[in-house]
Short mmCIF file of C-alpha atoms in Angstrom, two decimals:
data_model
loop_
_atom_site.label_atom_id
_atom_site.label_comp_id
_atom_site.label_asym_id
_atom_site.label_seq_id
_atom_site.Cartn_x
_atom_site.Cartn_y
_atom_site.Cartn_z
CA MET A 308 12.21 9.16 5.08
CA ILE A 309 14.13 8.40 8.28
CA LEU A 310 12.76 5.78 10.65
CA GLU A 311 13.86 4.83 14.13
CA TYR A 312 14.54 1.09 14.45
CA GLY A 313 14.59 -0.60 17.83
CA MET A 314 16.71 -3.62 18.57
CA LYS A 315 16.30 -6.55 20.95
CA MET A 316 19.68 -7.35 22.45
CA ARG A 317 18.95 -10.88 23.59
CA MET A 318 21.28 -13.86 23.56
CA THR A 319 20.06 -16.12 20.78
CA ALA A 320 21.36 -19.59 19.97
CA VAL A 321 23.04 -18.16 16.86
CA ALA A 322 24.70 -15.35 18.83
CA LEU A 323 25.99 -17.86 21.40
CA MET A 324 27.40 -20.03 18.60
CA LEU A 325 29.15 -17.02 17.07
CA MET A 326 30.65 -15.99 20.40
CA THR A 327 31.90 -19.52 21.09
CA ALA A 328 33.41 -19.83 17.62
CA ALA A 329 35.16 -16.47 17.99
CA MET A 330 37.02 -17.11 21.25
CA THR A 331 39.74 -19.48 22.47
CA PHE A 332 40.86 -19.10 26.09
CA GLY A 333 39.86 -15.43 26.13
CA GLN A 334 41.52 -14.69 22.81
CA SER A 335 39.68 -14.13 19.55
CA LYS A 336 40.36 -16.57 16.74
CA VAL A 337 41.83 -14.93 13.65
CA TYR A 338 42.38 -17.03 10.54
CA MET A 339 44.93 -16.29 7.84
CA THR A 340 46.01 -17.52 4.43
CA LYS A 341 48.86 -16.10 2.36
CA GLU A 342 47.06 -17.21 -0.80
CA ILE A 343 44.92 -14.49 -2.38
CA THR A 344 42.65 -16.32 -4.81
CA PRO A 345 38.90 -16.82 -5.25
CA GLU A 346 39.32 -20.33 -3.85
CA SER A 347 41.25 -19.24 -0.74
CA LEU A 348 38.63 -16.59 -0.02
CA VAL A 349 36.01 -19.34 0.18
CA ARG A 350 38.33 -21.54 2.25
CA ILE A 351 38.90 -18.87 4.89
CA TYR A 352 35.16 -18.17 5.07
CA LYS A 353 34.53 -21.86 5.72
CA ALA A 354 37.36 -22.00 8.28
CA LEU A 355 35.36 -19.60 10.49
CA GLY A 356 32.84 -22.38 11.05
CA VAL A 357 29.77 -20.16 10.78
CA GLU A 358 27.38 -20.40 7.84
CA ALA A 359 25.98 -17.17 6.44
CA GLN A 360 22.22 -17.77 6.43
CA GLY A 361 19.13 -15.95 5.27
CA ARG A 362 19.41 -12.80 3.21
CA VAL A 363 23.15 -12.16 3.08
CA ALA A 364 24.64 -8.71 2.48
CA VAL A 365 28.25 -8.67 1.25
CA LYS A 366 29.60 -5.22 2.09
CA ILE A 367 32.47 -4.11 -0.13
CA SER A 368 33.79 -0.88 -1.57
CA THR A 369 33.04 -0.68 -5.28
CA GLY A 370 35.93 1.79 -5.66
CA GLU A 371 36.09 5.29 -7.06
CA SER A 372 36.12 5.68 -10.84
CA GLY A 373 39.75 5.46 -11.97
CA ASN A 374 40.83 3.39 -8.97
CA THR A 375 42.25 -0.06 -9.75
CA HIS A 376 42.98 -1.33 -6.23
CA TYR A 377 39.44 -2.30 -5.12
CA LEU A 378 38.51 -5.99 -4.71
CA LYS A 379 37.65 -7.19 -8.20
CA PRO A 380 34.36 -8.97 -9.02
CA THR A 381 36.23 -11.99 -10.42
CA PHE A 382 38.12 -12.35 -7.14
CA ILE A 383 35.07 -12.23 -4.83
CA ARG A 384 32.67 -14.09 -7.14
CA ASN A 385 33.10 -17.58 -5.65
CA LEU A 386 32.41 -16.35 -2.12
CA VAL A 387 29.37 -14.29 -3.11
CA ASP A 388 27.99 -17.29 -5.02
CA GLU A 389 28.73 -19.60 -2.05
CA VAL A 390 26.52 -17.53 0.28
CA ASN A 391 24.01 -16.44 -2.38
CA GLY A 392 24.85 -12.91 -1.35
CA THR A 393 23.99 -9.42 -2.55
CA ILE A 394 26.70 -6.79 -2.95
CA VAL A 395 25.76 -3.78 -0.84
CA GLU A 396 27.13 -0.25 -0.91
CA CYS A 397 26.17 3.28 0.10
CA ASN A 398 26.81 6.66 -1.48
CA THR A 399 29.80 8.75 -0.42
CA ALA A 400 29.88 12.18 1.21
CA TYR A 401 32.43 13.87 -1.03
CA GLY A 402 32.23 15.10 -4.59
CA GLY A 403 33.34 12.10 -6.60
CA SER A 404 31.95 9.38 -8.81
CA ARG A 405 29.89 7.75 -6.04
CA GLN A 406 28.13 10.51 -4.12
CA ASP A 407 25.32 10.80 -6.66
CA PRO A 408 23.33 7.56 -7.10
CA LYS A 409 23.32 7.89 -10.90
CA LYS A 410 27.09 8.28 -11.05
CA HIS A 411 27.55 5.58 -8.43
CA TRP A 412 25.63 3.10 -10.58
CA GLU A 413 27.78 4.11 -13.55
CA THR A 414 30.89 3.37 -11.48
CA ILE A 415 29.46 0.05 -10.29
CA HIS A 416 28.87 -0.85 -13.94
CA GLU A 417 32.31 0.44 -15.00
CA HIS A 418 33.93 -1.85 -12.44
CA GLY A 419 31.86 -4.84 -13.51
CA PHE A 420 29.92 -5.62 -10.35
CA ASP A 421 26.37 -5.44 -11.70
CA SER A 422 27.18 -7.75 -14.61
CA ILE A 423 27.98 -10.58 -12.16
CA PHE A 424 26.06 -9.91 -8.94
CA ALA A 425 22.86 -8.52 -7.55
CA VAL A 426 23.90 -5.08 -6.25
CA ASP A 427 22.00 -2.95 -3.74
CA LEU A 428 22.81 0.73 -3.26
CA MET A 429 21.29 0.73 0.21
CA ASP A 430 20.70 4.47 0.61
CA GLU A 431 19.53 5.13 -2.95
CA PHE A 432 15.96 5.78 -1.81
CA GLY A 433 16.30 6.55 1.88
CA GLU A 434 18.00 5.98 5.20
CA ILE A 435 17.25 4.79 8.71
CA ARG A 436 18.66 5.48 12.14
CA ILE A 437 19.91 2.56 14.19
CA PRO A 438 20.89 2.69 17.88
CA VAL A 439 24.45 3.25 19.08
CA LYS A 440 25.62 1.80 22.36
CA ASP A 441 28.46 4.29 22.81
CA ARG A 442 26.93 7.78 22.75
CA LYS A 443 30.06 9.81 23.48
CA HIS A 444 29.70 11.57 20.09
CA LEU A 445 26.84 9.98 18.15
CA LYS A 446 23.20 9.80 19.18
CA TYR A 447 22.48 7.19 16.47
CA ASP A 448 23.98 5.77 13.29
CA ILE A 449 22.45 6.81 9.96
CA VAL A 450 22.59 3.95 7.45
CA GLY A 451 21.04 3.00 4.13
CA GLU A 452 17.41 1.96 4.66
CA HIS A 453 17.91 -1.32 2.79
CA LEU A 454 20.11 -2.57 5.63
CA ALA A 455 16.82 -3.73 7.15
CA ASN A 456 16.40 -6.18 4.26
CA TYR A 457 19.27 -8.43 5.38
CA ASP A 458 19.73 -11.10 8.06
CA PHE A 459 23.50 -11.58 7.89
CA MET A 460 26.47 -9.53 6.74
CA ILE A 461 29.84 -10.48 5.32
CA ASN A 462 32.08 -7.46 5.85
CA LEU A 463 34.58 -7.95 3.02
CA ALA A 464 37.13 -5.17 3.29
CA HIS A 465 40.24 -4.21 1.37
CA PHE A 466 42.95 -3.40 3.93
CA LYS A 467 44.94 -0.31 2.88
CA GLY A 468 45.80 3.22 3.93
CA HIS A 469 43.31 6.06 4.27
CA ALA A 470 43.86 9.82 4.16
CA MET A 471 41.60 10.57 7.14
CA GLY A 472 41.45 7.36 9.16
CA GLY A 473 45.06 6.29 8.66
CA PHE A 474 43.95 2.90 7.42
CA GLY A 475 40.80 1.24 6.21
CA GLY A 476 39.78 -2.24 7.26
CA VAL A 477 36.62 -3.92 8.52
CA LEU A 478 35.92 -1.26 11.17
CA LYS A 479 35.87 1.48 8.55
CA ASN A 480 33.88 -0.73 6.17
CA ALA A 481 31.22 -1.25 8.86
CA SER A 482 31.05 2.38 9.93
CA ILE A 483 31.71 4.80 7.07
CA GLY A 484 30.94 2.07 4.54
CA VAL A 485 27.43 1.22 5.77
CA ALA A 486 26.53 4.83 6.59
CA SER A 487 24.45 6.82 4.11
CA THR A 488 25.77 10.11 2.74
CA ALA A 489 24.24 11.89 5.73
CA GLY A 490 25.59 9.19 8.05
CA LYS A 491 29.10 9.61 6.71
CA ALA A 492 28.90 13.37 7.31
CA TYR A 493 27.61 12.68 10.84
CA ILE A 494 30.52 10.35 11.64
CA HIS A 495 33.17 12.57 10.04
CA SER A 496 31.96 15.56 12.09
CA HIS A 497 31.78 13.50 15.30
CA GLY A 498 28.03 13.97 15.57
CA VAL A 499 27.96 17.73 14.84
CA THR A 500 26.17 17.68 11.47
CA SER A 501 24.71 15.22 8.97
CA LYS A 502 24.91 17.70 6.11
CA THR A 503 27.43 18.01 3.31
CA PRO A 504 29.49 20.04 2.63
CA GLU A 505 29.08 21.50 6.15
CA CYS A 506 30.77 18.46 7.68
CA TRP A 507 34.00 19.23 5.83
CA ASN A 508 34.09 22.71 7.35
CA TYR A 509 34.14 21.22 10.83
CA THR A 510 37.53 20.41 12.29
CA GLY A 511 37.82 18.68 15.61
CA PRO A 512 40.05 16.18 17.41
CA GLN A 513 41.16 13.28 15.24
CA ASP A 514 40.49 10.84 18.04
CA SER A 515 36.85 11.95 18.16
CA PHE A 516 36.47 10.89 14.51
CA LEU A 517 38.06 7.52 15.23
CA GLU A 518 35.84 7.05 18.29
CA SER A 519 32.79 7.89 16.17
CA MET A 520 33.80 5.29 13.58
CA ALA A 521 34.19 2.66 16.30
CA ALA A 522 30.77 3.50 17.74
CA ALA A 523 29.14 3.27 14.30
CA ALA A 524 30.84 -0.06 13.57
CA GLN A 525 29.51 -1.38 16.87
CA ALA A 526 26.01 -0.14 15.97
CA VAL A 527 26.03 -2.20 12.76
CA HIS A 528 27.44 -5.26 14.55
CA ASN A 529 24.72 -5.03 17.21
CA TYR A 530 22.02 -4.41 14.62
CA PHE A 531 22.77 -7.85 13.19
CA ARG A 532 23.04 -9.26 16.76
CA GLY A 533 26.59 -10.33 15.95
CA LYS A 534 25.66 -12.22 12.78
CA VAL A 535 28.57 -10.72 10.87
CA ILE A 536 31.72 -12.23 9.38
CA TYR A 537 34.78 -9.98 9.00
CA ILE A 538 37.39 -10.43 6.27
CA ASN A 539 40.35 -8.20 5.37
CA VAL A 540 42.14 -8.74 2.06
CA MET A 541 45.71 -7.47 2.30
CA ASN A 542 46.57 -6.77 -1.32
CA ASN A 543 47.32 -3.59 -3.28
CA MET A 544 48.05 -1.89 0.05
CA SER A 545 48.45 1.68 -1.13
CA VAL A 546 48.66 4.50 1.39
CA ASP A 547 45.47 5.74 -0.29
CA CYS A 548 41.94 4.36 -0.01
CA ASP A 549 39.76 2.87 -2.75
CA CYS A 550 37.82 6.15 -2.48
CA ASP A 551 40.77 7.86 -4.19
CA GLY A 552 40.49 7.91 -7.99
CA HIS A 553 44.27 8.26 -8.33
CA PRO A 554 45.84 6.29 -5.47
CA ALA A 555 49.57 6.05 -4.86
CA LYS A 556 51.26 2.89 -6.10
CA PRO A 557 51.52 0.25 -3.35
CA GLN A 558 55.04 -0.09 -2.00
CA LEU A 559 54.29 -3.05 0.27
CA LYS A 560 53.78 -6.48 -1.27
CA ASP A 561 50.57 -8.46 -0.78
CA MET A 562 50.33 -10.38 2.50
CA GLY A 563 47.19 -12.51 2.35
CA ILE A 564 43.64 -12.75 3.66
CA VAL A 565 42.70 -12.41 7.34
CA ALA A 566 39.29 -13.28 8.79
CA SER A 567 37.52 -13.43 12.15
CA LEU A 568 34.16 -13.07 13.85
CA ASP A 569 35.78 -10.28 15.90
CA PRO A 570 36.25 -7.03 13.95
CA VAL A 571 38.72 -5.56 16.42
CA ALA A 572 40.91 -8.66 16.31
CA VAL A 573 40.99 -8.86 12.52
CA ASP A 574 41.99 -5.20 12.09
CA GLN A 575 44.52 -5.50 14.92
CA ALA A 576 46.05 -8.61 13.34
CA CYS A 577 46.50 -6.75 10.05
CA LEU A 578 48.06 -3.76 11.81
CA ASP A 579 50.46 -6.06 13.64
CA MET A 580 51.45 -7.75 10.38
CA VAL A 581 52.20 -4.41 8.74
CA PHE A 582 54.05 -2.86 11.70
CA ASN A 583 56.11 -5.99 12.45
CA TYR A 584 57.04 -6.69 8.84
CA GLN A 585 60.72 -6.60 7.94
CA GLY A 586 60.66 -4.41 4.86
CA LYS A 587 63.28 -4.27 2.16
CA PRO A 588 63.83 -2.34 -1.08
CA GLY A 589 60.82 -2.87 -3.33
CA ASP A 590 58.76 -4.22 -0.43
CA ASP A 591 58.53 -1.32 2.01
CA ASN A 592 56.07 -1.06 4.91
CA LYS A 593 57.28 2.37 6.08
CA PRO A 594 55.01 4.55 3.88
CA LEU A 595 51.89 2.75 5.08
CA ILE A 596 53.05 2.92 8.70
CA GLN A 597 53.72 6.63 8.33
CA ARG A 598 50.22 7.18 6.91
CA ILE A 599 48.62 5.24 9.77
CA ASN A 600 50.67 7.03 12.44
CA ARG A 601 50.02 10.46 10.92
CA GLN A 602 46.29 9.99 11.58
CA HIS A 603 46.73 8.09 14.89
CA GLY A 604 44.95 5.28 13.04
CA THR A 605 45.76 2.52 15.51
CA TYR A 606 43.63 4.24 18.14
CA ILE A 607 40.43 2.91 16.54
CA THR A 608 41.16 -0.64 17.72
CA ASP A 609 42.03 0.67 21.18
CA TYR A 610 38.72 2.48 21.47
CA ALA A 611 36.67 -0.27 19.81
CA GLU A 612 38.03 -2.71 22.40
CA GLN A 613 37.30 -0.20 25.18
CA ILE A 614 33.60 0.04 24.22
CA GLY A 615 33.26 -3.74 24.02
CA LEU A 616 33.13 -4.32 20.26
CA GLY A 617 35.89 -6.90 20.34
CA SER A 618 39.35 -7.78 21.61
CA LYS A 619 42.87 -6.85 20.50
CA LYS A 620 44.02 -10.16 21.95
CA TYR A 621 43.91 -12.93 19.38
CA VAL A 622 45.37 -16.24 18.33
CA LEU A 623 46.42 -16.39 14.68
CA ILE A 624 45.52 -19.62 12.89
CA ASN A 625 47.24 -20.25 9.55
CA ILE A 626 44.92 -22.33 7.37
CA ASP A 627 47.75 -23.00 4.89
CA GLU A 628 49.45 -25.32 7.39
#
């Protein structure tokens, strides 16, 4: 059953606090640590200065069966416990180990998430439509119906390459990641169809897909009235996504964890770190850059800034110093 959900876009005290915490002299605050440990993940969450309250959804990718690059349960456990969170996921739109709810649960179990956390497959029993502000391609965003059960979201993304988007970070995790199977098809086809496999038969401008992802990410952000924390973990940065059961071996060494209340700023900071990195043999950023450029991946932050989701201008704060 699909329901239409309205949304009151009013400035609450919480929203004002989040906006104030996110900005410094017109630039978004982005926090970073080079340490990739369960403890540093909690530290960077606390550095943001905003407490996740109420029913907290922790949006991750549980990873395709056979993939070993996803964020491991032992790594994220301390943070999920800190916020008393529930791991949330949605089914995919391609024929793999996570499109069918039964197989998806088997993959969740295979990767050890349900033995440690409460896990919610948000579109297992239905989906809802939430409003989109930017209607260039999408009339609405189709998400798992259980999204309505949560008050706050921690968008915990694994930053890496992606075959279709160029890269995957918090913007992809909020858009494709929160969308139901039908919602994923709708975004991938730029609003043409919500059916699979019809969506894969549709080919259109790459930028339209990226614009649709940005619009859907904004829809989720607005649905929570800005009560979202965004974290990118820059490890195992293969050119392939966690949705690939046989990803290429990462050629770029781990860089750290980056977090912000601004999703555009946190993805932009990660892109800047990758593109500006001085690679060397055995630690090569060129394959990932080539994958991102092939899909015009950097355009998503351009468009997300254009529609008002966030800012590409940021100040980077190293919490290790």
